[in-house]
CSV table of C-alpha atoms and ligand atoms in Angstrom, one decimal:
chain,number,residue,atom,x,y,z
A,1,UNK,CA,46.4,-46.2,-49.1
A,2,UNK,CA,45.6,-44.1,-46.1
A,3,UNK,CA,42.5,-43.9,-44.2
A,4,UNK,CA,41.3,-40.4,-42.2
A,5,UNK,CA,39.6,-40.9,-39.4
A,6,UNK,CA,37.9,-38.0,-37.4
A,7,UNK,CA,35.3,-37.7,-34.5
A,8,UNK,CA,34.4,-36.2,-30.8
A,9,UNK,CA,36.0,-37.6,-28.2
A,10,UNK,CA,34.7,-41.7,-27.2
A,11,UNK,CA,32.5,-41.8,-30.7
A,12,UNK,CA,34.5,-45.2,-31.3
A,13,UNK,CA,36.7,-44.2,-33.7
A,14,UNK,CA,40.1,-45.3,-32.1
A,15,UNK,CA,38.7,-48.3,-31.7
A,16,UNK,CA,37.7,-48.4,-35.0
A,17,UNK,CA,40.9,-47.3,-36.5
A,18,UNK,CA,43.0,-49.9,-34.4
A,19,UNK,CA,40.9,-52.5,-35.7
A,20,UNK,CA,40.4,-51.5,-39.5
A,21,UNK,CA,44.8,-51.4,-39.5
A,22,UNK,CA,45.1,-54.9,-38.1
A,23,UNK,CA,42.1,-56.1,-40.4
A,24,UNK,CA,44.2,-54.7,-43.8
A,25,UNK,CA,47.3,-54.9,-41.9
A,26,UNK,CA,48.1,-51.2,-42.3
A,27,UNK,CA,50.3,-48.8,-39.4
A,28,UNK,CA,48.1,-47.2,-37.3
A,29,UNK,CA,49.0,-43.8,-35.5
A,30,UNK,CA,46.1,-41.7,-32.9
A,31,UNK,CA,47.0,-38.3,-33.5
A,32,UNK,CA,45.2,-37.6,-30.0
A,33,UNK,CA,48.7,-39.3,-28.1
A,34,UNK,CA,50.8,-37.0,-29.8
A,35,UNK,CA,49.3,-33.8,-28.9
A,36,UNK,CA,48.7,-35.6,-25.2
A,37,UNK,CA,52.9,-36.6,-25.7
A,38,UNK,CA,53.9,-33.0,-26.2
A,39,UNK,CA,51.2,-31.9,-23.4
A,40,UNK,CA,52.6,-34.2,-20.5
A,41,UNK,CA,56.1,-34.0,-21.4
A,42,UNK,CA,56.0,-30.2,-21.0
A,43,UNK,CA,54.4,-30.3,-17.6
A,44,UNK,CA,56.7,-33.3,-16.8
A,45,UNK,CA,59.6,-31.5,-17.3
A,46,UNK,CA,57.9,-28.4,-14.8
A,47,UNK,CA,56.7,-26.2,-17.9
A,48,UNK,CA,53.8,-24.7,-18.7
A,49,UNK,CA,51.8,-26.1,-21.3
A,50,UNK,CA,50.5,-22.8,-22.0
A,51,UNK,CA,53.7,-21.4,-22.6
A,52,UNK,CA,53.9,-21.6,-26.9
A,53,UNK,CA,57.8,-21.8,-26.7
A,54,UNK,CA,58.0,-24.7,-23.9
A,55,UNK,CA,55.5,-26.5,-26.3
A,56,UNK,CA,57.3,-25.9,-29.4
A,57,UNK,CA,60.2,-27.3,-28.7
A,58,UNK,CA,59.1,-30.6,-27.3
A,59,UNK,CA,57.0,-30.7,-29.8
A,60,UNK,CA,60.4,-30.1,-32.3
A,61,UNK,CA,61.8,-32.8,-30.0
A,62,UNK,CA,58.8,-35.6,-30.5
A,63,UNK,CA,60.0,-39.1,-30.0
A,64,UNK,CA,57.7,-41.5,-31.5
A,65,UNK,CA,59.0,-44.2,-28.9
A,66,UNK,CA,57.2,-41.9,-26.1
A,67,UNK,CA,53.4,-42.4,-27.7
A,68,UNK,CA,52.8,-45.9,-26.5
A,69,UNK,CA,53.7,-44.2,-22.8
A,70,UNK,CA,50.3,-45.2,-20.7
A,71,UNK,CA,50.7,-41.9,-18.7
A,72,UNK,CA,49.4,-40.2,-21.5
A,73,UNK,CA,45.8,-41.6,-20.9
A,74,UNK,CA,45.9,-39.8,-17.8
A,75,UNK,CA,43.0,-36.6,-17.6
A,76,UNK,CA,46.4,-34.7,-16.7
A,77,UNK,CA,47.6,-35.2,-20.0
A,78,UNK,CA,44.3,-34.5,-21.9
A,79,UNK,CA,44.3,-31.6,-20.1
A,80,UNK,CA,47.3,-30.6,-21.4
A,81,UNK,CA,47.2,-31.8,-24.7
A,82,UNK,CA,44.0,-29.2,-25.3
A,83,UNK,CA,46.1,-26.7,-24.4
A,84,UNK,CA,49.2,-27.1,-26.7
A,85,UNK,CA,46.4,-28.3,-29.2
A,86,UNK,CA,45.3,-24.8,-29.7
A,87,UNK,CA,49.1,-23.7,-30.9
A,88,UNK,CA,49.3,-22.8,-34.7
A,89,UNK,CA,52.9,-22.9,-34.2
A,90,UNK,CA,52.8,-26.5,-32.1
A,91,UNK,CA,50.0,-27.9,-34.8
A,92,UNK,CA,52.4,-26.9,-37.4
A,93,UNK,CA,55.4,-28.3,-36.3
A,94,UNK,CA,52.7,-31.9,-35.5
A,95,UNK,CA,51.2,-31.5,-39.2
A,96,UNK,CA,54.6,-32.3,-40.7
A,97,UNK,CA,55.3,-35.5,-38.5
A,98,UNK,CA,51.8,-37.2,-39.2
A,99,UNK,CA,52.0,-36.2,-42.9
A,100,UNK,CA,55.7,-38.0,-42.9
A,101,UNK,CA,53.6,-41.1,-41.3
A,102,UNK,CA,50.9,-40.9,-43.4
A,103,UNK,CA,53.6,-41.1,-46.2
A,104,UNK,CA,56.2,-43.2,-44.8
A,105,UNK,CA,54.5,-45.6,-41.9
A,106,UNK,CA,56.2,-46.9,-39.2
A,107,UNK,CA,57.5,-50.8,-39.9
A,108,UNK,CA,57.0,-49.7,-43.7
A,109,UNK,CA,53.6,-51.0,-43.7
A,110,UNK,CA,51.4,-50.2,-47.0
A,111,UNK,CA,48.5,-47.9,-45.9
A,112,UNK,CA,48.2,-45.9,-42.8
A,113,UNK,CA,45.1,-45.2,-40.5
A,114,UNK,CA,45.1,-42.4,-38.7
A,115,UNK,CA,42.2,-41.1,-36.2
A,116,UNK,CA,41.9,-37.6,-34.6
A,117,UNK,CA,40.2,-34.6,-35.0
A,118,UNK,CA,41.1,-32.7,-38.6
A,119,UNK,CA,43.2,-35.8,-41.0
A,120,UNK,CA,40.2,-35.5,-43.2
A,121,UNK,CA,40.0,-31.3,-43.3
A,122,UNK,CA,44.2,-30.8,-43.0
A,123,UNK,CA,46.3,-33.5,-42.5
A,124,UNK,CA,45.6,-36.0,-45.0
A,125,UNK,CA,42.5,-33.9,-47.5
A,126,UNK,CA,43.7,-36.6,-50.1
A,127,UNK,CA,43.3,-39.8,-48.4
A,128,UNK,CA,41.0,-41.8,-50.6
A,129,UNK,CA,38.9,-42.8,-47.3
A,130,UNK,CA,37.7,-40.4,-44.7
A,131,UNK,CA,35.2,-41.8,-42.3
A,132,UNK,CA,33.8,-39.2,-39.8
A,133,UNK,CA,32.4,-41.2,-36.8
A,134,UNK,CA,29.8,-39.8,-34.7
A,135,UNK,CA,27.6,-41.0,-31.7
A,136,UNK,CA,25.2,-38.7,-29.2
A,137,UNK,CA,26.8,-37.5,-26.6
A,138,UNK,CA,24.3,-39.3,-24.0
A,139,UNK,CA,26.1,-42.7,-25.4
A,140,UNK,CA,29.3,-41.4,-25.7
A,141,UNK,CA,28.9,-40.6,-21.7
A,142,UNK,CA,27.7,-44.3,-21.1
A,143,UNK,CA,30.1,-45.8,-22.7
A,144,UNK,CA,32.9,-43.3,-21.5
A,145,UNK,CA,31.4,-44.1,-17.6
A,146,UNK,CA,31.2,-47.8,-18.5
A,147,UNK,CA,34.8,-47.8,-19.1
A,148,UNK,CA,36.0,-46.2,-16.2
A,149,UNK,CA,34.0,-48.3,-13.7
A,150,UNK,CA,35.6,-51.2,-15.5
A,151,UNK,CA,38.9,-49.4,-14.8
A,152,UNK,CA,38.4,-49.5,-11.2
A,153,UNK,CA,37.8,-45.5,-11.3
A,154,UNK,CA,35.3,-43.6,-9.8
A,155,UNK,CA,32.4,-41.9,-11.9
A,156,UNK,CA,29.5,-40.3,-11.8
A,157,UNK,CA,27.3,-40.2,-15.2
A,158,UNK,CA,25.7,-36.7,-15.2
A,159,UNK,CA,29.4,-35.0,-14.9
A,160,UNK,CA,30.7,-37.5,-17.3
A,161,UNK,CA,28.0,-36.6,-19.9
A,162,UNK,CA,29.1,-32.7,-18.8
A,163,UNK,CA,32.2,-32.5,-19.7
A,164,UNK,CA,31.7,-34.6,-22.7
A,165,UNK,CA,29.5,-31.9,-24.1
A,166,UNK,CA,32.4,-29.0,-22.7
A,167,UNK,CA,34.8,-30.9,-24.6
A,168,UNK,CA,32.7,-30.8,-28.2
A,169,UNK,CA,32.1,-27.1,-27.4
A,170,UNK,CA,35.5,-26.6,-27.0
A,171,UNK,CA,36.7,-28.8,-30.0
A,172,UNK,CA,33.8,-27.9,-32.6
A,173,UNK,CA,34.1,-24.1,-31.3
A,174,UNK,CA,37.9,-23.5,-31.4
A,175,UNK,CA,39.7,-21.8,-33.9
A,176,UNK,CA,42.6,-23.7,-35.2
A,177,UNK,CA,41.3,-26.9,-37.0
A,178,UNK,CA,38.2,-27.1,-35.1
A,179,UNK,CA,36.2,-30.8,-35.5
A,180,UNK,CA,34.2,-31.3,-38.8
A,181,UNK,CA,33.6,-33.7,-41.4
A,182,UNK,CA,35.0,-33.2,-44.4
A,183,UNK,CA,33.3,-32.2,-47.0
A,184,UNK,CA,33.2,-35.8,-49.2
A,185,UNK,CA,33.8,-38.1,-45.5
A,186,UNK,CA,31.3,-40.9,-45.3
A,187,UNK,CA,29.2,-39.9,-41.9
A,188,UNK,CA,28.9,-42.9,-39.8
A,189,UNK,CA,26.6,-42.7,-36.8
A,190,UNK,CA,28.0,-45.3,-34.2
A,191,UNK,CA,24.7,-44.7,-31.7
A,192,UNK,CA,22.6,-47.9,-32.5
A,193,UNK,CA,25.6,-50.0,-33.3
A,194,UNK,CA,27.8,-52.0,-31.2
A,195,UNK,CA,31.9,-52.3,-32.3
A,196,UNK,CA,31.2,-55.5,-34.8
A,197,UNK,CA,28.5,-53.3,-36.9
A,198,UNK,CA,30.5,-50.3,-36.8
A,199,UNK,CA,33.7,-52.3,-37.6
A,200,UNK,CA,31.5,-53.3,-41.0
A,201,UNK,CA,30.0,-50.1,-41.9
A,202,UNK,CA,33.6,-48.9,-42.1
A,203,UNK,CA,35.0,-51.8,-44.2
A,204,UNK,CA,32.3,-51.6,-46.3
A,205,UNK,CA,33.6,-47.7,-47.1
A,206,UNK,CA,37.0,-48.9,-47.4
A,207,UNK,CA,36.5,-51.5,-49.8
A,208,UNK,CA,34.3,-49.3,-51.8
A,209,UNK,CA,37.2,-46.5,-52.1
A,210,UNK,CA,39.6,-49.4,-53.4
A,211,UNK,CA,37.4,-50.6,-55.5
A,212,UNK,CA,36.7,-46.6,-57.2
A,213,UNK,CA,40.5,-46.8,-57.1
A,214,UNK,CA,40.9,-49.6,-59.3
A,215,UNK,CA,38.5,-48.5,-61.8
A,216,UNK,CA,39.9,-45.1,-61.9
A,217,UNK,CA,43.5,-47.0,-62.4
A,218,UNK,CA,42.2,-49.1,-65.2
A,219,UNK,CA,40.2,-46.8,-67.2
A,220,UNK,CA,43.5,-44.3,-67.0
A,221,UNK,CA,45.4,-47.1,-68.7
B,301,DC,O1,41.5,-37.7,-28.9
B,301,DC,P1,42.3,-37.3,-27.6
B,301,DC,O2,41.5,-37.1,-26.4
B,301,DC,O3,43.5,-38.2,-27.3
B,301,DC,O4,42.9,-35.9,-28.0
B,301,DC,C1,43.7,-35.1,-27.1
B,301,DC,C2,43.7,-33.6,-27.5
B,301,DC,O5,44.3,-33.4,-28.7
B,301,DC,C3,42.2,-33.1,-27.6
B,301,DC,O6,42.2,-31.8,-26.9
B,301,DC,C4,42.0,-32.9,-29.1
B,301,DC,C5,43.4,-32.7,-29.6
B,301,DC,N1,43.6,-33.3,-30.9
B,301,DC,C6,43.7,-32.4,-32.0
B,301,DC,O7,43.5,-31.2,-31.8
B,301,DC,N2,43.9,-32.8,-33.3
B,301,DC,C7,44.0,-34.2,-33.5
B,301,DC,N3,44.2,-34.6,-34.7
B,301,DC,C8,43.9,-35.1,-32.4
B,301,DC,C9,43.7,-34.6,-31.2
């Protein structure tokens, strides 16, 4: 079983995703940390993250013991990992090592839940549940702002609410696996709801999906 997960940055979907793997006891992998992996290990090393060959090769490299790392929630590393995200060539090389997960989880788990920006459009187009989580970007400030006061961070909510709405452009606009729903993901709107209510909506869809399964198993039989 494997469960897509797509949606603009702070729309509650890695929080969604953590929770929904624990819930069925599934592996869990954010596809975000691996692009942000490949991002800050180039400019740790002193490369340029812009440079496609740097990129390529660390991204050959990828060790799945670096993406629990908490340098990579660093802006530093987003900042990166947008760059290197825009690679065909780096995308490529990632495609292959979140299919293998999606396949083959880590502690040979049996699903997989994975969250980013295209599992429902590329990485995973079969999975039988693609959820595509969406909030307005005014509440996905506040709660972005909200998290970094409780960090002990300084923020200011107009410029948090800006570059949330640069970072759609830039993610809805771009031309490699740009964000959008699949065509048959279940849209769920996470504005009025707090994490309990959003945590149901999305079991709900899951448990419908197995459910379709089952039938479609039985009547093959
Ligand atoms: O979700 P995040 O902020 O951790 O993502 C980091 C960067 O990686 C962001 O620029 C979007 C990109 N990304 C992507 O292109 N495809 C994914 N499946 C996940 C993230």
């Amino acid at each position: 079983m494997i469960i897509a997960i797509d949606g603009p940055s702070a729309s509650g979907k890695g929080t969604l995703a953590k929770r929904l793997a624990a819930h069925l006891g599934f592996a869990h992998l954010d596809t975000g940390k691996i692009y942000r992996a490949v991002g800050y290990q180039v400019v740790r090393q002193g490369g340029d993250p812009e440079d496609e060959a740097t990129a390529l090769a660390v991204a050959r490299a990828l060790d799945p013991a670096t993406l629990s790392a908490p340098q990579l929630s660093s802006d530093e590393a987003a900042l990166a990992a947008s760059k290197v995200a825009r690679m065909n060539a780096v995308r490529d090389v990632l495609l292959q090592f979140q299919r293998d997960f999606a396949e083959s989880p880590f502690g040979g788990a049996s699903g997989a839940v994975l969250d980013g920006r295209d599992i429902g459009t590329v990485v995973c187009p079969e999975a039988p549940v693609k959820l595509y989580v969406v909030a307005s970007a005014e509440v996905r400030a506040e709660r972005r702002h909200k998290e970094l006061l409780e960090r002990g961070e300084a923020s200011i909510y107009a410029r948090v609410l800006q570059d949330m709405k640069d970072r759609d452009e830039r993610d809805t606009n771009r031309s490699v696996a740009p964000l959008k729903p699949a065509d048959d993901a279940f849209i769920l709107d996470t504005s009025g709801l707090n994490a309990d209510e959003a945590f149901a909506a999305a079991l709900a869809e899951v448990e419908k999906a197995d459910a379709d399964r089952l039938q479609n198993k039985s009547t093959a039989t």
